[in-house]
């Protein structure tokens, strides 16, 4: 049986991608941002998922105003990076997992989530920037990816509650897939930001931090946030945060917060990032780390460090 | 396509200051603007547009106001008339400008002031929640008191313009 081993959330600011592509990651402005993902990359390397389901939104790259699917699941074998006006990002082609993706589509549609299925789709920074942040910049991506594109451009996006429930349906779908696959779910976008109109530049760290706290401990509370509240408090484009709730819905009600990072700004945006794991998994890791495991000392130290983050982030 | 435009139906999110929510009504109205912007994804089209802007725009059935907003690069007006930022940013990119550049333009501040405001933590939500100054509520951060003064978009650069290392990391794609 396939299972979900963790949830990851991360902003997907296009300027982060540009900084990677233009080799500016060591500049102080960007180092502040990238340093927050160093531990996460180590974590991801150890987690070694077989598949990543990445919830993101398209920014007028694959979809214009001609077709606006609310939820679009990528079932293709591969997804080329889109040309967003500066040439396609120099990142590897994203390989899909058509079998699991089609299984998920079928399962959630029968669960009354009427997805659009995309057998051909280009993917933009919304998908590839979080991949860089968590996987680095390898020659080939380390695992296949199932993109789930959510409309957050044309108002109204799906509600926070709908997103959360879709996450639950996705989990059910994954857990009914016969192959033993270890799956990580990403929620991307946000946090607070507004890039349009005279109010551009809005940042609300208080809102963002409360969002992160509740994402860990009380996600149901977040499902009651209205679109008006998202836009008013977190900026017109901050409404992207509904996508994080799809990821959260796919996890247990109670989870362990393994890691968190938050910094302002990257370009116009507050950058937020969190890693959530099932409690038993986090606990088993901690036990292993303290017990007489045969793992090299370096890994034990890393596991111990992972535990520290949990404490610090509370 | 010269349908008479009805006045915009007031929505509760229209109370958010300095914000044009891209809803069904604006999407309908701004279809031409957004499809024009989308066409700029192709280099040949960018060149054709640059060669003769008014002529190029004719194929998109824009209203005279929309045409004027595009030609003048009035980004706020484009949003008001149904453009969406992810689309109008393609026009910005055609001119060589990043999201952050456009953001500064839309707020009416200089690039340096805008960058300084962002480095200082961005524009605060305080005083920027409601045009009418009504009490607003939030599940996450509680309610905000009604404000009497009319909060226009806060003054950019309120975080004191520090002119130090403002990173050349000002990437075009920001
Ligand atoms: Fe986005």
Short mmCIF file of N, CA and C in Angstrom, two decimals, chain B residues 6-174:
data_model
loop_
_atom_site.label_atom_id
_atom_site.label_comp_id
_atom_site.label_asym_id
_atom_site.label_seq_id
_atom_site.Cartn_x
_atom_site.Cartn_y
_atom_site.Cartn_z
N UNK B 6 -22.36 47.78 -17.55
CA UNK B 6 -23.10 48.22 -16.38
C UNK B 6 -22.10 48.65 -15.32
N UNK B 7 -22.56 49.47 -14.40
CA UNK B 7 -21.68 49.87 -13.30
C UNK B 7 -21.35 48.63 -12.49
N UNK B 8 -20.16 48.63 -11.91
CA UNK B 8 -19.74 47.46 -11.15
C UNK B 8 -20.62 47.27 -9.93
N UNK B 9 -21.02 46.02 -9.73
CA UNK B 9 -21.80 45.69 -8.55
C UNK B 9 -20.83 45.64 -7.37
N UNK B 10 -21.13 46.38 -6.33
CA UNK B 10 -20.23 46.48 -5.18
C UNK B 10 -20.15 45.13 -4.45
N UNK B 11 -18.94 44.68 -4.22
CA UNK B 11 -18.72 43.44 -3.50
C UNK B 11 -18.10 43.76 -2.15
N UNK B 12 -18.23 42.84 -1.20
CA UNK B 12 -17.69 43.18 0.12
C UNK B 12 -16.16 43.33 0.09
N UNK B 13 -15.50 42.61 -0.83
CA UNK B 13 -14.04 42.76 -0.90
C UNK B 13 -13.63 44.06 -1.59
N UNK B 14 -14.58 44.79 -2.16
CA UNK B 14 -14.23 46.11 -2.71
C UNK B 14 -13.89 47.09 -1.59
N UNK B 15 -14.17 46.71 -0.36
CA UNK B 15 -13.83 47.54 0.79
C UNK B 15 -12.33 47.45 1.14
N UNK B 16 -11.64 46.47 0.58
CA UNK B 16 -10.19 46.38 0.84
C UNK B 16 -9.51 47.49 0.05
N UNK B 17 -8.73 48.32 0.72
CA UNK B 17 -8.13 49.46 0.01
C UNK B 17 -7.09 49.02 -1.03
N UNK B 18 -6.97 49.79 -2.07
CA UNK B 18 -5.88 49.59 -3.03
C UNK B 18 -5.82 48.22 -3.66
N UNK B 19 -6.98 47.60 -3.84
CA UNK B 19 -7.02 46.22 -4.29
C UNK B 19 -8.11 46.03 -5.34
N UNK B 20 -7.77 45.39 -6.44
CA UNK B 20 -8.77 45.08 -7.46
C UNK B 20 -8.87 43.56 -7.57
N UNK B 21 -9.87 43.00 -6.95
CA UNK B 21 -9.99 41.54 -6.97
C UNK B 21 -10.42 41.10 -8.37
N UNK B 22 -9.68 40.15 -8.92
CA UNK B 22 -9.95 39.68 -10.28
C UNK B 22 -11.09 38.66 -10.22
N UNK B 23 -12.31 39.18 -10.26
CA UNK B 23 -13.48 38.30 -10.13
C UNK B 23 -14.15 38.09 -11.48
N UNK B 24 -15.29 37.45 -11.46
CA UNK B 24 -15.97 37.09 -12.71
C UNK B 24 -16.26 38.33 -13.55
N UNK B 25 -16.71 39.37 -12.87
CA UNK B 25 -17.08 40.57 -13.61
C UNK B 25 -15.86 41.19 -14.30
N UNK B 26 -14.76 41.30 -13.55
CA UNK B 26 -13.56 41.89 -14.16
C UNK B 26 -12.98 40.96 -15.24
N UNK B 27 -13.08 39.67 -15.00
CA UNK B 27 -12.54 38.73 -15.95
C UNK B 27 -13.26 38.84 -17.29
N UNK B 28 -14.56 38.99 -17.20
CA UNK B 28 -15.38 39.13 -18.41
C UNK B 28 -14.98 40.40 -19.16
N UNK B 29 -14.87 41.45 -18.39
CA UNK B 29 -14.56 42.75 -18.96
C UNK B 29 -13.14 42.81 -19.51
N UNK B 30 -12.25 42.14 -18.83
CA UNK B 30 -10.83 42.28 -19.17
C UNK B 30 -10.27 41.18 -20.05
N UNK B 31 -11.17 40.38 -20.61
CA UNK B 31 -10.71 39.24 -21.41
C UNK B 31 -9.71 39.67 -22.48
N UNK B 32 -10.02 40.76 -23.17
CA UNK B 32 -9.15 41.25 -24.24
C UNK B 32 -7.78 41.65 -23.72
N UNK B 33 -7.76 42.38 -22.61
CA UNK B 33 -6.47 42.79 -22.04
C UNK B 33 -5.63 41.56 -21.70
N UNK B 34 -6.27 40.61 -21.06
CA UNK B 34 -5.51 39.45 -20.60
C UNK B 34 -5.04 38.58 -21.76
N UNK B 35 -5.87 38.46 -22.79
CA UNK B 35 -5.44 37.67 -23.94
C UNK B 35 -4.35 38.41 -24.73
N UNK B 36 -4.45 39.74 -24.75
CA UNK B 36 -3.37 40.52 -25.36
C UNK B 36 -2.06 40.24 -24.62
N UNK B 37 -2.11 40.32 -23.30
CA UNK B 37 -0.90 40.09 -22.50
C UNK B 37 -0.36 38.68 -22.73
N UNK B 38 -1.28 37.73 -22.80
CA UNK B 38 -0.89 36.33 -23.03
C UNK B 38 -0.14 36.19 -24.36
N UNK B 39 -0.57 36.98 -25.34
CA UNK B 39 0.06 36.88 -26.67
C UNK B 39 1.54 37.28 -26.60
N UNK B 40 1.88 38.05 -25.57
CA UNK B 40 3.26 38.53 -25.46
C UNK B 40 4.23 37.44 -24.98
N UNK B 41 3.71 36.24 -24.77
CA UNK B 41 4.58 35.12 -24.42
C UNK B 41 5.43 34.71 -25.63
N UNK B 42 5.00 35.15 -26.81
CA UNK B 42 5.76 34.79 -28.02
C UNK B 42 6.61 35.96 -28.47
N UNK B 43 7.84 35.66 -28.77
CA UNK B 43 8.78 36.72 -29.12
C UNK B 43 8.34 37.49 -30.37
N UNK B 44 7.84 36.79 -31.37
CA UNK B 44 7.40 37.46 -32.60
C UNK B 44 6.31 38.49 -32.28
N UNK B 45 5.42 38.11 -31.37
CA UNK B 45 4.34 39.03 -30.99
C UNK B 45 4.87 40.23 -30.21
N UNK B 46 5.84 39.97 -29.36
CA UNK B 46 6.44 41.10 -28.62
C UNK B 46 7.01 42.11 -29.60
N UNK B 47 7.67 41.59 -30.62
CA UNK B 47 8.29 42.49 -31.60
C UNK B 47 7.21 43.26 -32.37
N UNK B 48 6.18 42.55 -32.77
CA UNK B 48 5.10 43.20 -33.53
C UNK B 48 4.44 44.28 -32.67
N UNK B 49 4.23 43.98 -31.42
CA UNK B 49 3.62 44.95 -30.50
C UNK B 49 4.50 46.18 -30.37
N UNK B 50 5.78 45.94 -30.15
CA UNK B 50 6.70 47.06 -29.96
C UNK B 50 6.81 47.92 -31.23
N UNK B 51 6.67 47.27 -32.36
CA UNK B 51 6.82 48.00 -33.63
C UNK B 51 5.68 49.00 -33.84
N UNK B 52 4.47 48.60 -33.43
CA UNK B 52 3.33 49.50 -33.58
C UNK B 52 2.26 49.12 -32.57
N UNK B 53 2.33 49.71 -31.42
CA UNK B 53 1.47 49.29 -30.32
C UNK B 53 -0.03 49.45 -30.62
N UNK B 54 -0.48 50.64 -31.05
CA UNK B 54 -1.92 50.78 -31.27
C UNK B 54 -2.44 49.82 -32.34
N UNK B 55 -1.63 49.61 -33.35
CA UNK B 55 -2.06 48.72 -34.43
C UNK B 55 -2.18 47.28 -33.91
N UNK B 56 -1.17 46.86 -33.16
CA UNK B 56 -1.17 45.50 -32.62
C UNK B 56 -2.38 45.25 -31.72
N UNK B 57 -2.74 46.28 -30.95
CA UNK B 57 -3.83 46.12 -29.97
C UNK B 57 -5.19 45.92 -30.64
N UNK B 58 -5.30 46.35 -31.89
CA UNK B 58 -6.61 46.30 -32.54
C UNK B 58 -7.22 44.91 -32.59
N UNK B 59 -6.36 43.90 -32.66
CA UNK B 59 -6.91 42.54 -32.78
C UNK B 59 -7.57 42.03 -31.49
N UNK B 60 -7.45 42.79 -30.40
CA UNK B 60 -7.95 42.26 -29.13
C UNK B 60 -9.26 42.89 -28.64
N UNK B 61 -9.87 43.72 -29.46
CA UNK B 61 -11.18 44.28 -29.13
C UNK B 61 -11.20 44.94 -27.75
N UNK B 62 -10.23 45.78 -27.50
CA UNK B 62 -10.23 46.50 -26.23
C UNK B 62 -11.14 47.72 -26.34
N UNK B 63 -11.65 48.17 -25.20
CA UNK B 63 -12.39 49.43 -25.19
C UNK B 63 -11.36 50.56 -25.29
N UNK B 64 -11.81 51.77 -25.65
CA UNK B 64 -10.86 52.88 -25.73
C UNK B 64 -10.12 53.10 -24.40
N UNK B 65 -10.81 52.96 -23.27
CA UNK B 65 -10.12 53.14 -21.98
C UNK B 65 -9.06 52.08 -21.78
N UNK B 66 -9.38 50.85 -22.16
CA UNK B 66 -8.41 49.77 -21.98
C UNK B 66 -7.19 50.00 -22.86
N UNK B 67 -7.44 50.42 -24.09
CA UNK B 67 -6.33 50.71 -25.00
C UNK B 67 -5.44 51.79 -24.42
N UNK B 68 -6.08 52.82 -23.90
CA UNK B 68 -5.32 53.93 -23.34
C UNK B 68 -4.48 53.46 -22.14
N UNK B 69 -5.10 52.65 -21.29
CA UNK B 69 -4.39 52.17 -20.10
C UNK B 69 -3.16 51.35 -20.50
N UNK B 70 -3.32 50.53 -21.53
CA UNK B 70 -2.19 49.71 -21.98
C UNK B 70 -1.09 50.61 -22.56
N UNK B 71 -1.49 51.51 -23.44
CA UNK B 71 -0.48 52.36 -24.09
C UNK B 71 0.25 53.22 -23.07
N UNK B 72 -0.49 53.66 -22.05
CA UNK B 72 0.14 54.51 -21.03
C UNK B 72 0.83 53.70 -19.94
N UNK B 73 0.70 52.41 -20.01
CA UNK B 73 1.25 51.53 -18.98
C UNK B 73 0.69 51.93 -17.61
N UNK B 74 -0.60 52.18 -17.60
CA UNK B 74 -1.25 52.52 -16.34
C UNK B 74 -1.73 51.20 -15.71
N UNK B 75 -0.86 50.62 -14.90
CA UNK B 75 -1.11 49.26 -14.40
C UNK B 75 -2.31 49.18 -13.47
N UNK B 76 -2.51 50.18 -12.66
CA UNK B 76 -3.68 50.13 -11.78
C UNK B 76 -4.97 50.19 -12.59
N UNK B 77 -4.96 51.06 -13.59
CA UNK B 77 -6.15 51.20 -14.42
C UNK B 77 -6.42 49.89 -15.18
N UNK B 78 -5.36 49.25 -15.63
CA UNK B 78 -5.55 47.96 -16.32
C UNK B 78 -6.24 46.96 -15.39
N UNK B 79 -5.83 46.94 -14.12
CA UNK B 79 -6.46 46.02 -13.16
C UNK B 79 -7.92 46.39 -12.96
N UNK B 80 -8.15 47.66 -12.85
CA UNK B 80 -9.51 48.14 -12.63
C UNK B 80 -10.42 47.75 -13.80
N UNK B 81 -9.85 47.76 -15.00
CA UNK B 81 -10.62 47.46 -16.20
C UNK B 81 -10.61 45.98 -16.56
N UNK B 82 -10.17 45.16 -15.63
CA UNK B 82 -10.29 43.72 -15.85
C UNK B 82 -9.00 42.98 -16.14
N UNK B 83 -7.89 43.68 -16.12
CA UNK B 83 -6.62 42.98 -16.28
C UNK B 83 -6.28 42.24 -14.99
N UNK B 84 -5.48 41.20 -15.12
CA UNK B 84 -5.02 40.50 -13.92
C UNK B 84 -3.50 40.61 -13.86
N UNK B 85 -2.98 40.75 -12.68
CA UNK B 85 -1.55 41.02 -12.51
C UNK B 85 -0.65 39.97 -13.15
N UNK B 86 -1.06 38.69 -13.09
CA UNK B 86 -0.19 37.66 -13.68
C UNK B 86 -0.12 37.80 -15.20
N UNK B 87 -1.15 38.45 -15.75
CA UNK B 87 -1.16 38.71 -17.20
C UNK B 87 -0.46 40.03 -17.50
N UNK B 88 -0.85 41.08 -16.79
CA UNK B 88 -0.24 42.38 -17.09
C UNK B 88 1.27 42.35 -16.82
N UNK B 89 1.69 41.44 -15.95
CA UNK B 89 3.14 41.30 -15.70
C UNK B 89 3.87 40.89 -16.97
N UNK B 90 3.16 40.26 -17.88
CA UNK B 90 3.80 39.88 -19.15
C UNK B 90 4.07 41.11 -20.01
N UNK B 91 3.20 42.10 -19.89
CA UNK B 91 3.46 43.37 -20.55
C UNK B 91 4.67 44.04 -19.89
N UNK B 92 4.69 43.95 -18.56
CA UNK B 92 5.85 44.49 -17.83
C UNK B 92 7.14 43.82 -18.29
N UNK B 93 7.07 42.49 -18.43
CA UNK B 93 8.26 41.75 -18.83
C UNK B 93 8.71 42.16 -20.24
N UNK B 94 7.72 42.45 -21.09
CA UNK B 94 8.05 42.90 -22.45
C UNK B 94 8.83 44.21 -22.41
N UNK B 95 8.52 45.02 -21.39
CA UNK B 95 9.27 46.27 -21.20
C UNK B 95 10.54 46.04 -20.37
N UNK B 96 10.76 44.80 -19.94
CA UNK B 96 11.96 44.48 -19.17
C UNK B 96 11.79 44.69 -17.67
N UNK B 97 10.56 44.69 -17.19
CA UNK B 97 10.34 44.95 -15.77
C UNK B 97 9.89 43.72 -15.00
N UNK B 98 10.31 43.63 -13.73
CA UNK B 98 9.95 42.52 -12.86
C UNK B 98 8.64 42.80 -12.14
N UNK B 99 8.13 41.77 -11.48
CA UNK B 99 6.94 41.93 -10.62
C UNK B 99 7.18 43.04 -9.60
N UNK B 100 8.39 43.03 -9.03
CA UNK B 100 8.62 44.00 -7.97
C UNK B 100 8.67 45.41 -8.53
N UNK B 101 9.21 45.54 -9.71
CA UNK B 101 9.22 46.85 -10.36
C UNK B 101 7.79 47.34 -10.54
N UNK B 102 6.94 46.46 -11.06
CA UNK B 102 5.55 46.85 -11.31
C UNK B 102 4.84 47.17 -9.99
N UNK B 103 5.15 46.39 -8.96
CA UNK B 103 4.52 46.62 -7.67
C UNK B 103 4.83 48.03 -7.19
N UNK B 104 6.09 48.41 -7.31
CA UNK B 104 6.47 49.77 -6.89
C UNK B 104 5.71 50.80 -7.70
N UNK B 105 5.63 50.58 -9.00
CA UNK B 105 4.90 51.52 -9.88
C UNK B 105 3.45 51.64 -9.42
N UNK B 106 2.82 50.51 -9.14
CA UNK B 106 1.40 50.54 -8.77
C UNK B 106 1.16 51.23 -7.42
N UNK B 107 2.19 51.20 -6.57
CA UNK B 107 2.00 51.86 -5.27
C UNK B 107 2.37 53.34 -5.36
N UNK B 108 2.87 53.74 -6.50
CA UNK B 108 3.23 55.15 -6.67
C UNK B 108 4.50 55.54 -5.94
N UNK B 109 5.32 54.55 -5.59
CA UNK B 109 6.57 54.93 -4.92
C UNK B 109 7.75 54.66 -5.83
N UNK B 110 8.89 55.18 -5.44
CA UNK B 110 10.09 54.93 -6.25
C UNK B 110 10.55 53.51 -6.00
N UNK B 111 11.35 52.99 -6.89
CA UNK B 111 11.88 51.64 -6.74
C UNK B 111 12.64 51.52 -5.42
N UNK B 112 13.46 52.52 -5.11
CA UNK B 112 14.25 52.45 -3.89
C UNK B 112 13.39 52.47 -2.64
N UNK B 113 12.39 53.34 -2.63
CA UNK B 113 11.51 53.40 -1.47
C UNK B 113 10.74 52.10 -1.28
N UNK B 114 10.29 51.54 -2.39
CA UNK B 114 9.53 50.30 -2.30
C UNK B 114 10.41 49.17 -1.78
N UNK B 115 11.62 49.09 -2.32
CA UNK B 115 12.55 48.04 -1.88
C UNK B 115 12.86 48.20 -0.39
N UNK B 116 13.01 49.45 0.04
CA UNK B 116 13.32 49.71 1.45
C UNK B 116 12.13 49.30 2.33
N UNK B 117 10.93 49.60 1.85
CA UNK B 117 9.74 49.22 2.62
C UNK B 117 9.67 47.71 2.78
N UNK B 118 9.97 46.98 1.70
CA UNK B 118 9.91 45.52 1.78
C UNK B 118 10.97 45.00 2.76
N UNK B 119 12.17 45.55 2.66
CA UNK B 119 13.24 45.10 3.56
C UNK B 119 12.89 45.38 5.02
N UNK B 120 12.14 46.44 5.23
CA UNK B 120 11.77 46.79 6.60
C UNK B 120 10.53 46.00 7.06
N UNK B 121 10.11 45.01 6.29
CA UNK B 121 9.00 44.17 6.74
C UNK B 121 7.73 44.33 5.95
N UNK B 122 7.76 45.18 4.93
CA UNK B 122 6.59 45.32 4.06
C UNK B 122 5.58 46.32 4.57
N UNK B 123 4.50 46.43 3.85
CA UNK B 123 3.43 47.35 4.21
C UNK B 123 2.57 46.70 5.30
N UNK B 124 2.37 47.40 6.38
CA UNK B 124 1.60 46.83 7.49
C UNK B 124 0.12 46.70 7.12
N UNK B 125 -0.50 45.70 7.70
CA UNK B 125 -1.95 45.57 7.51
C UNK B 125 -2.70 46.65 8.30
N UNK B 126 -2.04 47.16 9.35
CA UNK B 126 -2.70 48.18 10.18
C UNK B 126 -3.07 49.38 9.33
N UNK B 127 -4.32 49.78 9.40
CA UNK B 127 -4.76 50.94 8.63
C UNK B 127 -4.95 50.64 7.15
N UNK B 128 -4.75 49.40 6.76
CA UNK B 128 -4.89 49.04 5.35
C UNK B 128 -5.90 47.92 5.12
N UNK B 129 -6.81 47.79 6.08
CA UNK B 129 -7.77 46.69 5.97
C UNK B 129 -9.08 47.08 5.32
N UNK B 130 -9.49 48.33 5.56
CA UNK B 130 -10.84 48.72 5.15
C UNK B 130 -10.88 50.16 4.66
N UNK B 131 -11.44 50.33 3.48
CA UNK B 131 -11.61 51.68 2.94
C UNK B 131 -12.56 52.49 3.80
N UNK B 132 -13.64 51.82 4.20
CA UNK B 132 -14.68 52.55 4.92
C UNK B 132 -14.31 52.74 6.38
N UNK B 133 -13.21 52.09 6.79
CA UNK B 133 -12.79 52.21 8.18
C UNK B 133 -13.62 51.39 9.14
N UNK B 134 -14.37 50.45 8.62
CA UNK B 134 -15.21 49.63 9.49
C UNK B 134 -14.37 48.65 10.31
N UNK B 135 -14.98 48.14 11.37
CA UNK B 135 -14.28 47.12 12.17
C UNK B 135 -14.19 45.84 11.35
N UNK B 136 -13.03 45.27 11.30
CA UNK B 136 -12.88 44.02 10.55
C UNK B 136 -12.55 42.90 11.52
N UNK B 137 -12.91 41.69 11.14
CA UNK B 137 -12.63 40.57 12.02
C UNK B 137 -11.80 39.52 11.29
N UNK B 138 -11.03 38.80 12.08
CA UNK B 138 -10.19 37.75 11.51
C UNK B 138 -10.18 36.58 12.48
N UNK B 139 -10.38 35.40 11.95
CA UNK B 139 -10.31 34.20 12.79
C UNK B 139 -8.91 34.08 13.39
N UNK B 140 -7.92 34.46 12.62
CA UNK B 140 -6.55 34.24 13.06
C UNK B 140 -5.97 35.36 13.90
N UNK B 141 -6.27 36.61 13.55
CA UNK B 141 -5.61 37.69 14.28
C UNK B 141 -6.60 38.61 15.00
N UNK B 142 -7.83 38.17 15.13
CA UNK B 142 -8.80 38.94 15.89
C UNK B 142 -9.34 40.13 15.11
N UNK B 143 -10.02 41.02 15.82
CA UNK B 143 -10.64 42.11 15.08
C UNK B 143 -9.77 43.35 15.15
N UNK B 144 -9.90 44.17 14.12
CA UNK B 144 -9.16 45.42 14.07
C UNK B 144 -10.15 46.55 14.29
N UNK B 145 -9.72 47.51 15.08
CA UNK B 145 -10.62 48.61 15.42
C UNK B 145 -10.99 49.41 14.19
N UNK B 146 -12.17 49.99 14.24
CA UNK B 146 -12.52 50.88 13.14
C UNK B 146 -11.53 52.05 13.11
N UNK B 147 -11.25 52.51 11.92
CA UNK B 147 -10.34 53.64 11.82
C UNK B 147 -11.11 54.84 11.30
N UNK B 148 -10.76 55.98 11.80
CA UNK B 148 -11.48 57.16 11.33
C UNK B 148 -10.79 57.73 10.10
N UNK B 149 -9.49 57.86 10.21
CA UNK B 149 -8.76 58.41 9.07
C UNK B 149 -8.89 57.46 7.89
N UNK B 150 -8.96 58.04 6.72
CA UNK B 150 -9.11 57.14 5.57
C UNK B 150 -7.76 56.66 5.15
N UNK B 151 -7.56 55.38 5.26
CA UNK B 151 -6.24 54.82 5.00
C UNK B 151 -6.05 54.56 3.52
N UNK B 152 -5.39 55.43 2.91
CA UNK B 152 -4.95 55.16 1.53
C UNK B 152 -3.82 54.17 1.68
N UNK B 153 -3.32 53.71 0.57
CA UNK B 153 -2.16 52.84 0.64
C UNK B 153 -1.09 53.57 1.44
N UNK B 154 -0.56 52.90 2.44
CA UNK B 154 0.39 53.56 3.35
C UNK B 154 1.55 54.12 2.56
N UNK B 155 2.14 55.10 3.20
CA UNK B 155 3.25 55.71 2.48
C UNK B 155 4.37 54.71 2.32
N UNK B 156 4.78 54.52 1.10
CA UNK B 156 5.87 53.59 0.87
C UNK B 156 7.13 54.15 1.47
N UNK B 157 7.97 53.25 1.92
CA UNK B 157 9.24 53.70 2.49
C UNK B 157 9.06 54.19 3.90
N UNK B 158 7.93 53.85 4.49
CA UNK B 158 7.69 54.27 5.86
C UNK B 158 8.73 53.67 6.78
N UNK B 159 9.32 52.59 6.37
CA UNK B 159 10.32 51.93 7.20
C UNK B 159 11.66 52.63 7.09
N UNK B 160 11.66 53.86 6.80
CA UNK B 160 12.88 54.67 6.69
C UNK B 160 13.79 54.13 5.62
N UNK B 161 13.96 54.94 4.67
CA UNK B 161 14.76 54.56 3.52
C UNK B 161 16.20 54.36 3.93
N UNK B 162 16.62 53.12 4.08
CA UNK B 162 18.04 52.94 4.31
C UNK B 162 18.66 52.60 2.98
N UNK B 163 19.66 53.31 2.67
CA UNK B 163 20.17 53.15 1.31
C UNK B 163 21.32 52.16 1.28
N UNK B 164 21.48 51.40 2.36
CA UNK B 164 22.60 50.45 2.33
C UNK B 164 22.27 49.23 1.47
N UNK B 165 23.11 48.27 1.60
CA UNK B 165 23.10 47.09 0.74
C UNK B 165 21.74 46.65 0.28
N UNK B 166 21.23 47.26 -0.71
CA UNK B 166 19.92 46.83 -1.19
C UNK B 166 20.10 45.83 -2.30
N UNK B 167 21.00 44.93 -2.10
CA UNK B 167 21.29 43.82 -3.00
C UNK B 167 20.97 44.09 -4.45
N UNK B 168 21.92 43.81 -5.23
CA UNK B 168 21.68 43.91 -6.67
C UNK B 168 20.88 42.72 -7.09
N UNK B 169 20.56 41.90 -6.07
CA UNK B 169 19.74 40.73 -6.35
C UNK B 169 18.38 41.14 -6.85
N UNK B 170 18.29 42.34 -7.33
CA UNK B 170 16.99 42.77 -7.84
C UNK B 170 16.78 42.12 -9.18
N UNK B 171 16.41 40.90 -9.09
CA UNK B 171 16.34 40.17 -10.33
C UNK B 171 15.14 40.60 -11.14
N UNK B 172 15.27 40.53 -12.41
CA UNK B 172 14.21 40.94 -13.31
C UNK B 172 12.94 40.16 -13.06
N UNK B 173 13.12 38.92 -12.68
CA UNK B 173 11.92 38.09 -12.57
C UNK B 173 11.22 38.25 -11.24
N UNK B 174 11.81 39.10 -10.35
CA UNK B 174 11.24 39.27 -9.03
C UNK B 174 9.80 39.47 -9.15
#
